[in-house]
Amino acid sequence: MTFSIQNIIPKINAVTIGYFDDFSIENISIDSRSMQNNSGTLFFALKGQNHDAHDYINQLISKGVTHFIVEYIPENITEKANFLVVTNTTKALQETAKHYRSLFDFPIIGITGSNGKTIVKEWLNFLLSPDYTIVRSPKSYNSQVGVPLSIFGINENHNLGIFEAGISIQGEMENLASIIQPTIGVFTHLGTAHDEGFESQEAKIIEKTQLYKKCDIVVLQKNELVEKHITTPTFTWSFKDKEATVFATKKELKNGISVVTITYNKDTFEVEIQQQDAFSITNALTCICVLLYLKVNPKHIQERIKNLYPVEIRLQAKKGINNCILIDDSFSSDYQSLKIALDFLEQQKLHQKKTIILSDIFQSGLPLDILYQKVTKAIQNNNIDRIIVIGETISNYLSELPNVIAFASTNDFLKQFNLQSFQNETILIKGARSFNFDEILVVLEEKNHETVLEINLDAITHNLNFYKSKVKPKTKIMVMVKAFGYGNGGFEIAKLLEHNKVDYLGVAFADEGINLRRAGITLPIMVLNPENSSFHAMIAYDLEPEIYSLTGLKAFLEVAKQKNITSYPIHIKLDTGMHRLGFEDFQINELNNLLKNNNFIHVKSIFSHLATSDDIAFSDFTQLQFNRFDVMYDKIIPQLNHKPDRHILNTSGIFNYAEKQFEMVRLGIGLYGVGNSALETKNLQNVSTLKSIISQIREVAKGESIGYSRKYMVQEKIRVATIPIGYADGIRRAWGNEKGYITINNQKAPILGNICMDMIMVNVTTINCNPGDEVIIFGESPTVVEIANATGTIPYEILTGISQRVKRVFYKN
């Protein structure tokens, strides 16, 4: 399908500056950091509250990008590239997607709901792939920007589309509906997600159902609240209402499998669903209804439904053998998601050496020669050092490349390849589910015990953007990654922050900064608690010291003289009321004497630390600190030939006193999803989820006791589950003895007796669970704030206390 830029220009009301006549669009991009940007890229320079892609156009031109859609042309580049100037680049992206979608005429399934959208999309893709060549949203691309980017994945060989639509405020869905133009609607679940963006639940329903205005049919579980706002025909299912299009009856579990009887058009058949939880069964029944509407034979439905699998839709970064980093994308293999995975590889790489293990690519809708030309180009754009391909088709097309090693099957790779040759590299493992790449992950993943701390990188980005929205676009942001990133992982988070173009990183000690430098982090790094003995190493690794005392300043000047360096950046800390570290007012004269006409150092910033920014009750004291800071700063700058940046706001300061943001702010615990008030936390997303599994379940009789010192006496027979996590992993003992709980299958399981070094015991008498089931130690429930309040501490201590023996897994949705 020819995608002519000449046809786009009138759709987006663009003014043309430059030459577009013979430009052939190879890909659409909005991310200046993507390695896929090249001479065939049409780049949309989006502007947001906290970012402006126009700032990076010069960099993109140097990478070969020559065609841009912009709101304005930055200075001195008009002659360097070609521009379509529009009023709003986000709107132009959406209008371009609308035009592109209108070029195709085949069934499109549009999915919305409070949750379950991505699972239903992936299951429908699996269930319908034997009958159709499908294009679908990659990952969870369901936003005002994600939906247009998904649409651009369509080509003329597809004959079915499956796209998600997600909204968070009123007025968004009509726009997404006009882009997706669905013919079949699917409504998954009605829940509380994004309630804050709507006046009422009914208002949210009205907004979501805007997706279906031009659909031929809408598939959903029977729900009068939703159905009364759907104006098109519906295809419903129910466990209770026999008037539904499909009536379902759930039987007792059979060997751990849910058996559901389906009655449709007076015909009845049974399906076996591997999942047991109500959420999965609901999603499966919605999928079955879509298949019935599309006239898929019930026998085929029975065969396919029993093979439904738990959906893993997250890209995850894990520690591998021999100091490798593994990027786990072992559950899908299509061209759209390959490009996303390659960008994630670049973002998370710990080592310069990059390897990809890739299976045959399915469901591209492209002729194989064109598909693998695109795959080859994408891989080469990312400068992959070693390419391991598995599958007969991909081997045929890529085996001639100089750095390719080809295998017919996963089994052949595991038998023939020397796994110990993986050393100090970042490895992307991406394969179709049928290739069982999970077997490769098992042998390459570093072995840890079964407790993991999952870090949601998307949530970190969301929280960063929330605090960015509180400050002016030109205000710099320093992010604290000290204490192993508040227990979450230093390097991985630093890499994400570098990717998101923050201005500074802050660490507590020099060795933390040195480790970040060794891992390839190039951002400026300030060391908050430098020891005099570490100054030589700090200079060697380009780390900038906080100077908080005359003794420290004199010691650093001595080192600078020895090394004969000039204008080395330092940061002066003032004590305005915290009384922990910093220069006091009476020391300013002596400080000025050392700073005046001193060419060995350059004062990059002057700052202080607020003691009570989290508590508005102490606003008078906070104001006193601001006043003291202003007075002390004004005493210092006459001795300098410049005005250093000022910063005094920490996380709570950004939220409560944004008017004092000066030239820079420092973001700490808020990045990790913990605010210092309920109002602040409401705007943040949970970052860290600590998970484990059930090791064993036993019945304990009345009169027996649980754990050390017989702290819990059994009053009546109970079921007790043992979880392999304890105070050696960072779980506070004060959280035991029924004060605390964990979550199993969305139900609270109280902790019984004392918490042991490596284990806890919980009451699961009323919970349907088995050994091996996943449990949540903290995350959405319980939260770290809840645990901190109950145990008399602060969330910082809960997060930073999680042991290094707990494996960290980083993921993006």
Short mmCIF file of C-alpha atoms in Angstrom, two decimals, residues 3 64 91 100 127 159 210 233 284 293 327 358 367 396 403 418 519 546 573 626 641 784 786 788 805:
data_model
loop_
_atom_site.label_atom_id
_atom_site.label_comp_id
_atom_site.label_asym_id
_atom_site.label_seq_id
_atom_site.Cartn_x
_atom_site.Cartn_y
_atom_site.Cartn_z
CA PHE A 3 1.54 5.80 1.80
CA GLY A 64 20.18 11.06 8.65
CA LYS A 91 -3.13 16.18 16.31
CA TYR A 100 -3.80 5.70 6.83
CA LEU A 127 -7.28 -17.89 18.83
CA ASN A 159 -7.26 -9.10 6.88
CA GLN A 210 -18.02 6.15 22.37
CA PRO A 233 -26.35 -4.38 18.34
CA ALA A 284 -11.86 -16.34 27.88
CA TYR A 293 -19.67 -14.04 16.04
CA ILE A 327 16.07 -8.68 28.01
CA LEU A 358 15.64 -14.25 17.54
CA PRO A 367 6.17 -11.08 1.92
CA ASN A 396 17.47 -18.94 5.29
CA ASN A 403 27.73 -11.89 12.51
CA ASN A 418 28.57 -22.92 24.17
CA ALA A 519 28.19 0.79 33.81
CA GLU A 546 29.07 18.22 47.48
CA LYS A 573 25.77 22.98 50.61
CA PHE A 626 13.97 29.73 52.23
CA ASN A 641 32.13 35.62 38.39
CA VAL A 784 5.11 0.16 51.65
CA GLU A 786 0.96 0.82 55.05
CA ALA A 788 5.83 1.61 57.41
CA ARG A 805 19.94 -11.45 47.61
#
